[in-house]
Short mmCIF file of C-alpha atoms in Angstrom, two decimals:
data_model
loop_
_atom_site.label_atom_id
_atom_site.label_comp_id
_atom_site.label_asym_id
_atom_site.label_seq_id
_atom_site.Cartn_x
_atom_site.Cartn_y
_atom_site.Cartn_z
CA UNK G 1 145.36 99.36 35.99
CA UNK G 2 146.31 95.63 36.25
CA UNK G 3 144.45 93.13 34.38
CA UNK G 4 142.63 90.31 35.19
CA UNK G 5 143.81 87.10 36.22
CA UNK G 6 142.43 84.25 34.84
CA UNK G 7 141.25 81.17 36.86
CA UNK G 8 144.25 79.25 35.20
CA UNK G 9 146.55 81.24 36.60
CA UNK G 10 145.25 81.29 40.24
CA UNK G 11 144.83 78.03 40.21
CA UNK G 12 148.87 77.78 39.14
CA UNK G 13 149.56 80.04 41.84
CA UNK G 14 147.40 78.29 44.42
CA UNK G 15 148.91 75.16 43.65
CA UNK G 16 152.59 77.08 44.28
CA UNK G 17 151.13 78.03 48.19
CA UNK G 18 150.06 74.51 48.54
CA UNK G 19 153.29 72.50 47.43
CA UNK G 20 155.60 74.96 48.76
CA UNK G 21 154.29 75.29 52.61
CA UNK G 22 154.02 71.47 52.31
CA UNK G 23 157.52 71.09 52.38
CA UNK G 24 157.45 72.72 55.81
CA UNK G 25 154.68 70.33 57.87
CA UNK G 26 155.43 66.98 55.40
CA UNK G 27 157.93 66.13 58.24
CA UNK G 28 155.00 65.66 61.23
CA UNK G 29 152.88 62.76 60.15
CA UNK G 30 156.48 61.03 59.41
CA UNK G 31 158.51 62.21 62.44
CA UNK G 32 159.02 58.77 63.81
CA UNK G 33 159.99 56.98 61.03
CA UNK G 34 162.38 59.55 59.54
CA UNK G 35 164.04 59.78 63.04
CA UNK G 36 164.18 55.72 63.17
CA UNK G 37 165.71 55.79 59.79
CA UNK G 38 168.55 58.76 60.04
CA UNK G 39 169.59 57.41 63.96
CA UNK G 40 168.55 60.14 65.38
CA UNK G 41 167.69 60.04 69.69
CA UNK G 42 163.92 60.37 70.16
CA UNK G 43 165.05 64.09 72.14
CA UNK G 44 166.61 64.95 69.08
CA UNK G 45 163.23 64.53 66.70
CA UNK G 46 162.12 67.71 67.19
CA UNK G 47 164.75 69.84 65.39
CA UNK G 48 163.66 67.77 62.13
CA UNK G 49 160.74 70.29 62.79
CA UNK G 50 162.29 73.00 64.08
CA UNK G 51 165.04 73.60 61.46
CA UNK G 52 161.99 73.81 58.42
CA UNK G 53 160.33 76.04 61.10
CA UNK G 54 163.22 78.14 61.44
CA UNK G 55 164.40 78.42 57.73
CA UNK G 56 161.18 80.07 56.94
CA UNK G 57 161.18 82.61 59.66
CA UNK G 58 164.76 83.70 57.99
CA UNK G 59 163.15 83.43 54.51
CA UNK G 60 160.24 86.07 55.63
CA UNK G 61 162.58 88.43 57.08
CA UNK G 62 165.86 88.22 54.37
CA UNK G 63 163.84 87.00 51.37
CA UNK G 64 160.21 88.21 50.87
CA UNK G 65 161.30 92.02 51.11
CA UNK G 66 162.85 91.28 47.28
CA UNK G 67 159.10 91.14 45.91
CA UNK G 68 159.24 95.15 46.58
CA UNK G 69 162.75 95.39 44.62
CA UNK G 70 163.07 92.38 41.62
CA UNK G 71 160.48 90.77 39.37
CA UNK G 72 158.45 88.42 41.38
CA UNK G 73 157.23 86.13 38.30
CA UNK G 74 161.04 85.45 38.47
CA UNK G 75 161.71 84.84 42.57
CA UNK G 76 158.04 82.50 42.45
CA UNK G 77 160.66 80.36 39.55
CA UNK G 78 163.34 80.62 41.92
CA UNK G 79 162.11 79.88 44.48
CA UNK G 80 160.26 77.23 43.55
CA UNK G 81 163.27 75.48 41.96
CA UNK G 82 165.44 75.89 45.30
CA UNK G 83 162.32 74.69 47.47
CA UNK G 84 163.14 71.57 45.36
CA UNK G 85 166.08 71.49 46.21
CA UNK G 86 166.15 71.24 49.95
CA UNK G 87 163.22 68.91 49.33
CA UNK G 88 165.83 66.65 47.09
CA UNK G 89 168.51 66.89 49.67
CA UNK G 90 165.75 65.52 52.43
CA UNK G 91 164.77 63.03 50.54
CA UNK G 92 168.41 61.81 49.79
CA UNK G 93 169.77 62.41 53.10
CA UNK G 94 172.49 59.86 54.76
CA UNK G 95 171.96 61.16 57.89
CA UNK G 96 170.15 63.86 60.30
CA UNK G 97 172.31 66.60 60.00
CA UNK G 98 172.27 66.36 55.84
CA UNK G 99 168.30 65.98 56.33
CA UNK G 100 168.67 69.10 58.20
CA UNK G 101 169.82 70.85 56.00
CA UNK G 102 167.61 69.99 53.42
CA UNK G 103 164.52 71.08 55.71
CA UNK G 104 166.33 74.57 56.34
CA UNK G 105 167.19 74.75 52.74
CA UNK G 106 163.20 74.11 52.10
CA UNK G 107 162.18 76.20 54.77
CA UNK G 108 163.95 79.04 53.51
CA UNK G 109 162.73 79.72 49.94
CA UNK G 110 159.09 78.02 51.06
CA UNK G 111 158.30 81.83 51.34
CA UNK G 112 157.79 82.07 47.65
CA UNK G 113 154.06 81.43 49.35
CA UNK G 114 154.41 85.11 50.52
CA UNK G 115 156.13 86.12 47.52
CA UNK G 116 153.10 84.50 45.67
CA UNK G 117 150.85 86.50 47.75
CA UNK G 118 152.32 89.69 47.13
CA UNK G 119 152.11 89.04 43.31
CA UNK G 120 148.61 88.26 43.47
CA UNK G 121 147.86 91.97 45.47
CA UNK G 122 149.51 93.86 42.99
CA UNK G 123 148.58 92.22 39.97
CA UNK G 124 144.57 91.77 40.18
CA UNK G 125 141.72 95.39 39.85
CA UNK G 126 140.79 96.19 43.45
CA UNK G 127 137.76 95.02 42.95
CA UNK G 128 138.84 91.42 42.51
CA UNK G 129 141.90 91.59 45.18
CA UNK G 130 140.30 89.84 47.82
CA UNK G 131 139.10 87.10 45.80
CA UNK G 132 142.10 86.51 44.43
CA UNK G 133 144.44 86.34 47.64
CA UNK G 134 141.45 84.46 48.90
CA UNK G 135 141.62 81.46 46.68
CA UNK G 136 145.76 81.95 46.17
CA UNK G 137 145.69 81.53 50.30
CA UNK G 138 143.48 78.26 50.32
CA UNK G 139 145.82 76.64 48.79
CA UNK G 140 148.42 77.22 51.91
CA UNK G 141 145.57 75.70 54.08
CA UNK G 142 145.22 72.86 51.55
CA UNK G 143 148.82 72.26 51.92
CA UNK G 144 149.29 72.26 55.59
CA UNK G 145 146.56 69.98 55.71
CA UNK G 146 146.37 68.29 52.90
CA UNK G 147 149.94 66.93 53.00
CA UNK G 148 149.18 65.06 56.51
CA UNK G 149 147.29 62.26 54.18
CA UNK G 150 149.62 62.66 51.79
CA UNK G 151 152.49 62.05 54.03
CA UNK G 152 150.72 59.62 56.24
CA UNK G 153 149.75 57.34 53.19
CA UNK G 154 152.75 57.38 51.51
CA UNK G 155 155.11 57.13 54.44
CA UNK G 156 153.15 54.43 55.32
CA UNK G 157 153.37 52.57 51.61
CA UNK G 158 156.68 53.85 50.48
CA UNK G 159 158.83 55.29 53.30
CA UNK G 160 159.05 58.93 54.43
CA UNK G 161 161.64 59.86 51.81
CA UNK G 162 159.10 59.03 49.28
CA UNK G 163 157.24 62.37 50.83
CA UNK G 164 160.23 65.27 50.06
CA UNK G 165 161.14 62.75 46.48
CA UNK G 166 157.16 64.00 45.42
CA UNK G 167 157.40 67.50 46.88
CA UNK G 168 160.72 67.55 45.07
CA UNK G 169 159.25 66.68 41.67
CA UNK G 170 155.97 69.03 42.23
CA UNK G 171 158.46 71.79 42.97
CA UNK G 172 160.38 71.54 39.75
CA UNK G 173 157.18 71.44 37.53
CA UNK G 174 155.41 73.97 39.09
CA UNK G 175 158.31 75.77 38.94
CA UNK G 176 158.34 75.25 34.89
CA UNK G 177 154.83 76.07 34.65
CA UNK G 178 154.84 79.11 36.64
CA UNK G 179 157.19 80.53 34.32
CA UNK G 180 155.20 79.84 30.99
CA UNK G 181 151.84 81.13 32.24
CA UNK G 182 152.35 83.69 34.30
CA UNK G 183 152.59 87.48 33.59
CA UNK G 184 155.59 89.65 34.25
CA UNK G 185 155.25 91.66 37.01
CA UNK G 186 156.13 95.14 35.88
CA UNK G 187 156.34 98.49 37.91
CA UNK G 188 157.42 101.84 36.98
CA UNK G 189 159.90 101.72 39.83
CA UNK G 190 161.28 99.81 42.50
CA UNK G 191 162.11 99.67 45.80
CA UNK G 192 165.82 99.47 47.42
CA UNK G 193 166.55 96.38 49.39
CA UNK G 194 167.54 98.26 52.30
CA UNK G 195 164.68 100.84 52.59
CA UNK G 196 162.24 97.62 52.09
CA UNK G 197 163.80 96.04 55.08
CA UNK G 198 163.37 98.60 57.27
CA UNK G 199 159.79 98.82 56.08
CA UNK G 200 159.11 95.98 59.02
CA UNK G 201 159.90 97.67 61.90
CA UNK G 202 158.46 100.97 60.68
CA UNK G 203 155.37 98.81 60.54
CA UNK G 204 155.31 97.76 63.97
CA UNK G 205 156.29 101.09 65.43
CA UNK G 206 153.94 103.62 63.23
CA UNK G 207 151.20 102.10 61.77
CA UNK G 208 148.39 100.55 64.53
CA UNK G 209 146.46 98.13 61.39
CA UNK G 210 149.60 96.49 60.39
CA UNK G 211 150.34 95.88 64.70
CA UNK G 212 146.40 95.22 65.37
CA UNK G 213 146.65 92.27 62.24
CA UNK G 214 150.02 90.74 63.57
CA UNK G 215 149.14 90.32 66.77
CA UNK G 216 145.43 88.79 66.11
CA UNK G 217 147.22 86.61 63.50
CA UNK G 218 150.08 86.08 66.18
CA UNK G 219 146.84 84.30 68.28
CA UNK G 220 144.94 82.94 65.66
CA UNK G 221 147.76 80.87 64.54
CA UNK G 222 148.65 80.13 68.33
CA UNK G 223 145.48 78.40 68.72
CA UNK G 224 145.63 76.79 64.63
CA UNK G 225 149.14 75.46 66.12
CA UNK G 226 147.44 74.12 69.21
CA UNK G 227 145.00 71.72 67.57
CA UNK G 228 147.33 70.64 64.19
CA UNK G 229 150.06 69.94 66.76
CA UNK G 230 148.84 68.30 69.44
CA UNK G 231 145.76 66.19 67.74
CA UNK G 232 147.59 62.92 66.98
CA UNK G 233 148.37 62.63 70.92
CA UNK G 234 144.78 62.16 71.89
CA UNK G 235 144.01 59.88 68.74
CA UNK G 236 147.09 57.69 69.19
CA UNK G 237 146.32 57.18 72.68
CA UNK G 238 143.74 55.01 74.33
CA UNK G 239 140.52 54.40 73.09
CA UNK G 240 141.11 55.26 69.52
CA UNK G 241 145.18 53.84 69.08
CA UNK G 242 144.94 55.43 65.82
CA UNK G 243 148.07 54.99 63.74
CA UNK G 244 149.92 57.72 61.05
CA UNK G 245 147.66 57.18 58.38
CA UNK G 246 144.59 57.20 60.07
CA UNK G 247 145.38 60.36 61.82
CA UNK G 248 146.56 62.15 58.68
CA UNK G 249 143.22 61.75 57.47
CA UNK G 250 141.94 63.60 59.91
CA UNK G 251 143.54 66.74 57.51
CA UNK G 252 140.23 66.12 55.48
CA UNK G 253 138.15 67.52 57.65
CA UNK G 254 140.23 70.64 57.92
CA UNK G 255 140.39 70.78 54.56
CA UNK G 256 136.73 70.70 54.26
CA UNK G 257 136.29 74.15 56.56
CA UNK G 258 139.68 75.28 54.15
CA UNK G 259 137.57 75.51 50.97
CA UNK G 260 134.39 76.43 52.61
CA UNK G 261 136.32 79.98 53.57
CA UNK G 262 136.75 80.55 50.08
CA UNK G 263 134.35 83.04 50.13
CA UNK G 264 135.96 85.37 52.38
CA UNK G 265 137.80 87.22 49.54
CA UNK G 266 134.78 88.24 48.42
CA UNK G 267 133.46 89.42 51.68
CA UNK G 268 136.45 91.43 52.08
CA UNK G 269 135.91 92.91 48.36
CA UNK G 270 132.54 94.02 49.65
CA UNK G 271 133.93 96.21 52.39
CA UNK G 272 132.89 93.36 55.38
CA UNK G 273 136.65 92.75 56.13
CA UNK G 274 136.33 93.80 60.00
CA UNK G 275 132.64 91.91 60.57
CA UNK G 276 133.90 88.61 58.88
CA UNK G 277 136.79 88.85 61.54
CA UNK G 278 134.88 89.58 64.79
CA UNK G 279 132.25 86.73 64.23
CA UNK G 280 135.04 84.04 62.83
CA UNK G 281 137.39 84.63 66.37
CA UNK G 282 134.12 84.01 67.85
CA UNK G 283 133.74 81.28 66.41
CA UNK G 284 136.82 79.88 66.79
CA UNK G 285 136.74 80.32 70.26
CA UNK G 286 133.45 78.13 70.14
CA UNK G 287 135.12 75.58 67.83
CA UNK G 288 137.00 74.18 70.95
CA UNK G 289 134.11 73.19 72.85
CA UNK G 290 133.70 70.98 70.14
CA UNK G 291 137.43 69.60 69.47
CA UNK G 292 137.56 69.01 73.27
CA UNK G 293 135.20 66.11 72.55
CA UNK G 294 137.13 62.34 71.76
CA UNK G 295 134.86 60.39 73.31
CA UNK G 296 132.49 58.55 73.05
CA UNK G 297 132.29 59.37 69.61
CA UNK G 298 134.49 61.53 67.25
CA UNK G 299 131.97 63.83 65.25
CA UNK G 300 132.37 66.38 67.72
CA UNK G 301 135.83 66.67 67.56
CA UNK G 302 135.58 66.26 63.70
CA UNK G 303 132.91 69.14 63.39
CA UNK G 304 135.09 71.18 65.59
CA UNK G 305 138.18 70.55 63.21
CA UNK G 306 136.32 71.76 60.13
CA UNK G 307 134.97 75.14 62.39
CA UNK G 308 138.54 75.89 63.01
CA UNK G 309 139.52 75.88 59.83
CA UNK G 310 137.10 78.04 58.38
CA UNK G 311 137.14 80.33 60.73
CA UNK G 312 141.57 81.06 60.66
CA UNK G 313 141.26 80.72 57.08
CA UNK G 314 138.63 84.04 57.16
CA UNK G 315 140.59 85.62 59.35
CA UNK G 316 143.98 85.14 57.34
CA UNK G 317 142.35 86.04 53.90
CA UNK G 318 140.22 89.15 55.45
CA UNK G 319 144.14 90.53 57.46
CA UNK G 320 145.92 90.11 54.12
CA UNK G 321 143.16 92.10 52.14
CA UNK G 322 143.11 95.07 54.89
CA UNK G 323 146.95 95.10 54.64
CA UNK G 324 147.60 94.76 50.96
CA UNK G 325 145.45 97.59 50.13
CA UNK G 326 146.61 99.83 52.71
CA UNK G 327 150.12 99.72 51.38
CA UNK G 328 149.91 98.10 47.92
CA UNK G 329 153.73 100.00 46.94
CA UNK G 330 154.89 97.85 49.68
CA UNK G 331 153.11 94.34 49.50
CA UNK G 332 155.89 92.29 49.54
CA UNK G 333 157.19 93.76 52.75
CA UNK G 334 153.93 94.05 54.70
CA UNK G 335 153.30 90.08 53.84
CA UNK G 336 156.54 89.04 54.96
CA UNK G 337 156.70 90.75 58.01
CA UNK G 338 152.55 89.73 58.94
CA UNK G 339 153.86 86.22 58.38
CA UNK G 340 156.27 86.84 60.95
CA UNK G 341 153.82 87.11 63.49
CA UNK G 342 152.16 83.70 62.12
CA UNK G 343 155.63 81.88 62.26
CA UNK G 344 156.00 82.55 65.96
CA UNK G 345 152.24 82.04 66.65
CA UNK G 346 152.65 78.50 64.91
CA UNK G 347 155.62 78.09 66.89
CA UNK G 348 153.84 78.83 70.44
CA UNK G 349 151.06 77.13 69.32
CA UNK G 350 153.08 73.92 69.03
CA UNK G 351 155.44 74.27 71.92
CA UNK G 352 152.39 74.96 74.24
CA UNK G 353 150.26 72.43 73.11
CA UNK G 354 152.36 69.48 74.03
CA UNK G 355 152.92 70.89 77.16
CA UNK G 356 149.52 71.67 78.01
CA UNK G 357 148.86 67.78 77.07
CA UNK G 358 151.38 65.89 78.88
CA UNK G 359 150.53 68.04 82.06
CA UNK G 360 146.60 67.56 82.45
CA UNK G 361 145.38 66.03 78.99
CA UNK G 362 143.75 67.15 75.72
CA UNK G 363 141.61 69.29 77.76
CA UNK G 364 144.10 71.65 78.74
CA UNK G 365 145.09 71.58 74.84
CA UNK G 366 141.65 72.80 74.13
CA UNK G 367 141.51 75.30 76.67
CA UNK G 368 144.84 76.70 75.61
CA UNK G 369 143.84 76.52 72.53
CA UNK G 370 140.44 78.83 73.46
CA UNK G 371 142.28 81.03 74.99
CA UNK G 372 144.26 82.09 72.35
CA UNK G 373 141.11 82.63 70.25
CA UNK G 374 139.78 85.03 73.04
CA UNK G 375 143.38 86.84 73.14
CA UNK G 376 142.68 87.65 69.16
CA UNK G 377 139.38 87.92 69.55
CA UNK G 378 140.09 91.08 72.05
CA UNK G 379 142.99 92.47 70.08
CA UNK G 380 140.21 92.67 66.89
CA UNK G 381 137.95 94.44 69.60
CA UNK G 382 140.77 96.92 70.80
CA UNK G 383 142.31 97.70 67.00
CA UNK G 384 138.54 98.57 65.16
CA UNK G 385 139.44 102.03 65.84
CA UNK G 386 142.64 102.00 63.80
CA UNK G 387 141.35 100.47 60.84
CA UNK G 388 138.89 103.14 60.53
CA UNK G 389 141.14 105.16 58.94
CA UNK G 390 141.25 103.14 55.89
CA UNK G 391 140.42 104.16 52.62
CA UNK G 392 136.56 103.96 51.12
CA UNK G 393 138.14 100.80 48.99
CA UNK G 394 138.41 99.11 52.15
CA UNK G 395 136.15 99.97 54.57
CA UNK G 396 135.75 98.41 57.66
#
């Protein structure tokens, strides 16, 4: 039976989710200015965002699986320590193809997040499960967000390599105290590497939660990507002219729906799993009536921002709950490939939204953005029936 985990220790291994996936979206707020500074073409800015993008999607499919096979108090410590290093080579970087590397390099072992996730499953009491991965997965929501005012007030202050020098230094403590405070992670056996790898497309071919899950997460994070992708066009364009830092704070407000989510664990602990994700897709859906709103006024668009971000972040904790106990010998493996499914959802999200934008406006954003939020919405309507056949521990 595994034993409690202290508030210390979640808030250790929240804090690893947060600094971690920050090393990932730091690069946004300061896109300009870290193009400006390593010569790079303005056509060319986009890979500084596309390499972090694309390290991670390796990391989930090569590197999470080795939760199911090797100590994972000891890959969070690695992990960490190599995040801090890409983070150090960005930081240092002469040019864009060193800085480059150092975002792939980040990218990469970022997925001690999942890693972190996966420790969390295994180690709390059922009972407690979903409260746990609910407050170990804010802090991934804190960091996406929260690292736009970071980023924006320090790249404004000190220069963007002042950003990754931070992240670098978090990294490497975190890193230090992660291996002082928390547990081992022991198991009376483990998994091969191989066998856990194929665990992924077994997934996907056999088992109808894990598929129903990906593919609402695949939309939810579609329409997440949307608005934390395309929001600084509208608010650095006429009326507003907002600049970097003012835009960044803009996070807070997502931050603010972030932490109100909290309580989804619990929700999920109670067995309402299913419900919290049928109302929160509506709601999301909703949210973009809101965000479609810049002028005259912003509170719209704010109060939209902070619906959003409760409602993915109920989603997100209420799919990993449903999944984690359905296969708790596998955890590792069933987070890294669900995050799979976020990674390219981000990735559409992003692509789409700036497309959507420079053809007809933020309004197409929005309804994009909506749409994707109905596409989940009617994937959680079409899989009910599948995760039905879950145990009493997690009914649905």
């Amino acid at each position: 039976m595994p034993s409690t985990i202290t508030s210390g220790q979640r808030f250790v291994l929240a804090s690893v989710c947060a600094v971690a996936v920050s090393t990932i979206y730091a690069i946004q707020p300061v896109l300009e200015a870290a193009g400006s500074d390593l010569g790079l073409a303005g056509s060319a800015l986009g890979w500084l965002v596309a390499v972090g993008q694309l390290g991670y999607f390796a990391g989930l499919v090569l590197l999470v699986p080795l939760g199911d096979v090797l100590d994972r108090r000891t890959l969070i410590v690695g992990h960490l320590i190599l995040t801090g290093a890409g983070a150090t080579i960005t930081s240092l970087a002469p040019g864009g193809v060193i800085a480059g590397v150092g975002l792939a390099v980040a990218g990469l072992f970022a997925v001690v997040v999942q890693i972190t996730v996966a420790y969390v499953a295994a180690t709390s009491p059922p009972g407690e499960r979903g409260r746990n991965i609910g407050t170990v997965t804010s802090g991934v929501v804190l960091g996406i967000l929260g690292v736009r005012v970071l980023a924006g007030v320090l790249g404004d202050h000190f220069g963007w390599r002042a950003v990754y020098a931070v992240l670098a230094a978090l990294c490497l403590t975190l890193a230090l105290i992660a291996h002082r405070t928390l547990d081992p992670d022991a198991r009376p056996a483990r998994a091969r590497y191989r066998d856990v790898l194929a665990t992924a497309g077994h997934l996907v071919a056999t088992d109808r939660l894990f598929l129903g899950r990906g593919l609402i997460t695949f939309f939810l994070f579609a329409s997440f990507g949307t608005l934390w992708s395309g929001l600084a066009l509208p608010l650095a364009a006429a009326p507003w002219h907002f600049g970097t830092t003012a835009i960044g704070l803009f996070g807070l407000a997502g931050l603010i729906g972030a932490v109100a989510a909290g309580r989804a664990g619990i929700w999920a602990d109670a067995g309402r799993a299913q419900a919290v994700t049928g109302w929160s897709l509506a709601l999301l859906a909703v949210s973009w009536t809101l965000t479609a709103q810049t002028v005259p006024a912003l509170w719209p668009l704010i109060a939209g921002v902070v619906l959003l971000d409760f409602t993915v972040q109920a989603v997100h904790v209420s799919s990993q709950h449903l999944l984690t106990a359905a296969h708790p010998e596998r955890s590792s493996s069933v987070i890294g490939a669900y995050m799979a499914f976020y990674s390219l959802g981000s990735a559409l999200g992003a692509v789409t939204t700036a497309w959507a934008y420079a053809s007809s406006g933020w309004w197409a954003s929005c309804l994009l953005g909506a749409a994707y939020a109905v596409a989940a919405l009617a994937v959680w309507a079409l899989s009910r029936r599948a995760a039905g056949a879950l145990p009493v521990s997690c009914p649905s």
